[in-house]
PDB file of C-alpha atoms in Angstrom:
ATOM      1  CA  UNK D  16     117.891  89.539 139.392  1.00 88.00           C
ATOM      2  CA  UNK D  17     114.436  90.997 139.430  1.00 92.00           C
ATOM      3  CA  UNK D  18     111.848  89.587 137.151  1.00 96.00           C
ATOM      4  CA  UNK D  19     108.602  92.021 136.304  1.00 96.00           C
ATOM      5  CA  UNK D  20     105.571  90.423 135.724  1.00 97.00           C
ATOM      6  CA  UNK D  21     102.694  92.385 134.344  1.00 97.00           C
ATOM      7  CA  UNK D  22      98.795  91.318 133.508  1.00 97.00           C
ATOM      8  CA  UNK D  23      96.875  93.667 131.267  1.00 96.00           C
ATOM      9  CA  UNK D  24      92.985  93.594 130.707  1.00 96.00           C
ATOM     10  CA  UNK D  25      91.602  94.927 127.696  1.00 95.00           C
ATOM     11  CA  UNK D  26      88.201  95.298 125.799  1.00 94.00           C
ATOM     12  CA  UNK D  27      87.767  95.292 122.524  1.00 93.00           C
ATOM     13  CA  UNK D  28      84.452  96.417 121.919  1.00 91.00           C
ATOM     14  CA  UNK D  29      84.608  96.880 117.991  1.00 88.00           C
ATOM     15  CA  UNK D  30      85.211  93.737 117.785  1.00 88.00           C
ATOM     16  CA  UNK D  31      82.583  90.858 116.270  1.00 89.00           C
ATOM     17  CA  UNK D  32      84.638  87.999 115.513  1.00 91.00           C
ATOM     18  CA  UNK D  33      87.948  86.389 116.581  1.00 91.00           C
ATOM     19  CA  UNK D  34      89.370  87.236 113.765  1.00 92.00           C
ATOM     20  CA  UNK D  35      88.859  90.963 114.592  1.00 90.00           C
ATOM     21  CA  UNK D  36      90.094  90.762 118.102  1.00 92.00           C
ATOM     22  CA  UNK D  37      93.486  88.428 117.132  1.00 92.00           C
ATOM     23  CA  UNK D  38      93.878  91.219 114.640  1.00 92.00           C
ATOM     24  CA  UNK D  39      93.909  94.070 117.244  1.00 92.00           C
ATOM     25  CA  UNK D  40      95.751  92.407 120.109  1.00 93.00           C
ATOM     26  CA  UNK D  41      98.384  90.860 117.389  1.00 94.00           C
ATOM     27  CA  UNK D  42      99.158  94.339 116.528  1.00 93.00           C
ATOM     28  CA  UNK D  43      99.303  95.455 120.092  1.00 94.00           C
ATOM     29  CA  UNK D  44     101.863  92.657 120.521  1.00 95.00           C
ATOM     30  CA  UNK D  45     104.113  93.390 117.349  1.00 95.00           C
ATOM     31  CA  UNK D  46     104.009  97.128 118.284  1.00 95.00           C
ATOM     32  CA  UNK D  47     104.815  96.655 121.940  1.00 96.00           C
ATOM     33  CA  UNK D  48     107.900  93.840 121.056  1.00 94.00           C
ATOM     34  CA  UNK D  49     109.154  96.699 118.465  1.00 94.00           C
ATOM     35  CA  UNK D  50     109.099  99.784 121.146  1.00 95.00           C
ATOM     36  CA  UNK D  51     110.282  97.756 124.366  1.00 94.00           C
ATOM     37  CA  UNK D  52     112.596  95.190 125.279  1.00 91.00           C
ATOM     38  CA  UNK D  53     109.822  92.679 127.144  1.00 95.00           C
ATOM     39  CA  UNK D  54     108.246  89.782 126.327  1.00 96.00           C
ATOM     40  CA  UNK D  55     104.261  89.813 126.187  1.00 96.00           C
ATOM     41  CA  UNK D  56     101.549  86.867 125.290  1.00 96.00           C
ATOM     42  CA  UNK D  57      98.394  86.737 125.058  1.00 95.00           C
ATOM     43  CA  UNK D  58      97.357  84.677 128.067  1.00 94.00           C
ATOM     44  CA  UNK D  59      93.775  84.610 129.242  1.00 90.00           C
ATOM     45  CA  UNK D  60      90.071  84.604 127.504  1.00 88.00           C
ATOM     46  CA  UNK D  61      91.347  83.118 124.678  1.00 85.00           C
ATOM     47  CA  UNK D  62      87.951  82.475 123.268  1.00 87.00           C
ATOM     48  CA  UNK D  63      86.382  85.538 123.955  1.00 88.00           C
ATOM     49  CA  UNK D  64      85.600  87.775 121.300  1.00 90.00           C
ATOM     50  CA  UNK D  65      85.582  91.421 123.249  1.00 92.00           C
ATOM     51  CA  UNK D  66      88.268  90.521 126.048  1.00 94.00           C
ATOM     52  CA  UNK D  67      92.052  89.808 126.427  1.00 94.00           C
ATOM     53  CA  UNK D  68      94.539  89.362 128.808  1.00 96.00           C
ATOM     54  CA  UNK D  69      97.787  89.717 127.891  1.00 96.00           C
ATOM     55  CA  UNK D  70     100.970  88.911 130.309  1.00 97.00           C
ATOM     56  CA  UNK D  71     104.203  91.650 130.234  1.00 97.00           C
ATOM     57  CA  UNK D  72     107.496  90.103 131.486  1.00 97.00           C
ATOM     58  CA  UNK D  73     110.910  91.616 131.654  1.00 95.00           C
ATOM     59  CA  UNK D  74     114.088  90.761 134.231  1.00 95.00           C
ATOM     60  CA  UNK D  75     116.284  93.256 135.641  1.00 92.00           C
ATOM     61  CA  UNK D  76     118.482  94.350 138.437  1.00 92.00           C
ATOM     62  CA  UNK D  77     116.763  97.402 139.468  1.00 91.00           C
ATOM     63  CA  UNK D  78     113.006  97.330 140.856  1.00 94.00           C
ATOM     64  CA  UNK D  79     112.510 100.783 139.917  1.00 93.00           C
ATOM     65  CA  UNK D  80     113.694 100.384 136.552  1.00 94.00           C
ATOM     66  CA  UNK D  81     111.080  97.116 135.883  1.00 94.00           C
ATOM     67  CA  UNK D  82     108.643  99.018 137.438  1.00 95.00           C
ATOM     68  CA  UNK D  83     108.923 102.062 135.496  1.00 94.00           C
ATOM     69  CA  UNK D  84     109.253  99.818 132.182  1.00 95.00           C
ATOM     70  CA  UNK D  85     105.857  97.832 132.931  1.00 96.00           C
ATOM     71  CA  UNK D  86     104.214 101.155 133.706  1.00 96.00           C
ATOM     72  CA  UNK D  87     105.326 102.621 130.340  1.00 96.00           C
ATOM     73  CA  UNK D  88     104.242  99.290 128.238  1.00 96.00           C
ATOM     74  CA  UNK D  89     100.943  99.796 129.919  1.00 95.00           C
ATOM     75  CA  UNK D  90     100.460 103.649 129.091  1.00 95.00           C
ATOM     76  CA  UNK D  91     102.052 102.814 125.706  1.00 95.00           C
ATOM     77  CA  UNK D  92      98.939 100.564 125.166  1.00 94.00           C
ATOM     78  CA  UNK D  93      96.372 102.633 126.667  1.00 91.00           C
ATOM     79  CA  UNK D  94      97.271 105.840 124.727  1.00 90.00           C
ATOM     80  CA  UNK D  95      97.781 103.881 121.528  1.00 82.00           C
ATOM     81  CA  UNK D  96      96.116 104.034 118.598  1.00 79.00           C
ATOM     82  CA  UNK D  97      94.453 101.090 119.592  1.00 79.00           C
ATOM     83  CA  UNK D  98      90.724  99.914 118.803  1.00 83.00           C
ATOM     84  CA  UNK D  99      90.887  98.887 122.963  1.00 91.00           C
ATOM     85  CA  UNK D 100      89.705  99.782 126.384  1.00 92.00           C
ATOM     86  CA  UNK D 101      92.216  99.033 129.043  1.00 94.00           C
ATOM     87  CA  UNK D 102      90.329  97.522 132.380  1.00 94.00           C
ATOM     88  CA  UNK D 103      92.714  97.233 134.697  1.00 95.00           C
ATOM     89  CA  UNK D 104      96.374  96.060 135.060  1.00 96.00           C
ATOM     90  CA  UNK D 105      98.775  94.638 137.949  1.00 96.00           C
ATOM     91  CA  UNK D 106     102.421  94.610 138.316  1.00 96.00           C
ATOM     92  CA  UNK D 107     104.318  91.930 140.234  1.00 96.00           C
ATOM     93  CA  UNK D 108     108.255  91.103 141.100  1.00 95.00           C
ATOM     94  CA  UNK D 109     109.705  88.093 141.768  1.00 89.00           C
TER      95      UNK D 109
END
């Protein structure tokens, strides 16, 4: 059993408020549960009104295959039609 583990940073620079960035990265979420069989949080800068971090988990038997899902979830939010700017991203197995 393989389990995928993948951290996404994103800027949301339209946003002014908390409201406004819980708004864009709840959508993110709800889209990215809908198209993809993972599980994804938001898990870091909490607080902050122009970043997130959100955390990307699924388990499998097949490295390739988690590896190719995780890279798909994060192309699926950069090319979005997301009010976001994707900083950086890592993938991890354990």
């Amino acid at each position: 059993m393989i389990v995928g583990l993948g951290t996404i940073e994103l800027q949301i620079p339209e946003s002014c408020s908390l409201k406004d960035k819980r708004r864009v990265v709840r959508s993110v979420v709800a889209r990215v549960r809908n198209h993809f069989n993972v599980s994804i949080a938001e898990v870091d800068h909490l607080d902050s009104w122009q970043r997130a971090t959100l955390a990307v988990a699924c388990v499998s038997s097949d490295v390739p295959y988690a590896h190719g899902l995780l890279e798909k979830v994060v192309r699926f939010i950069d090319h979005g039609r997301f009010d976001l700017v994707l900083l950086d991203y890592t993938i991890e197995f354990i």
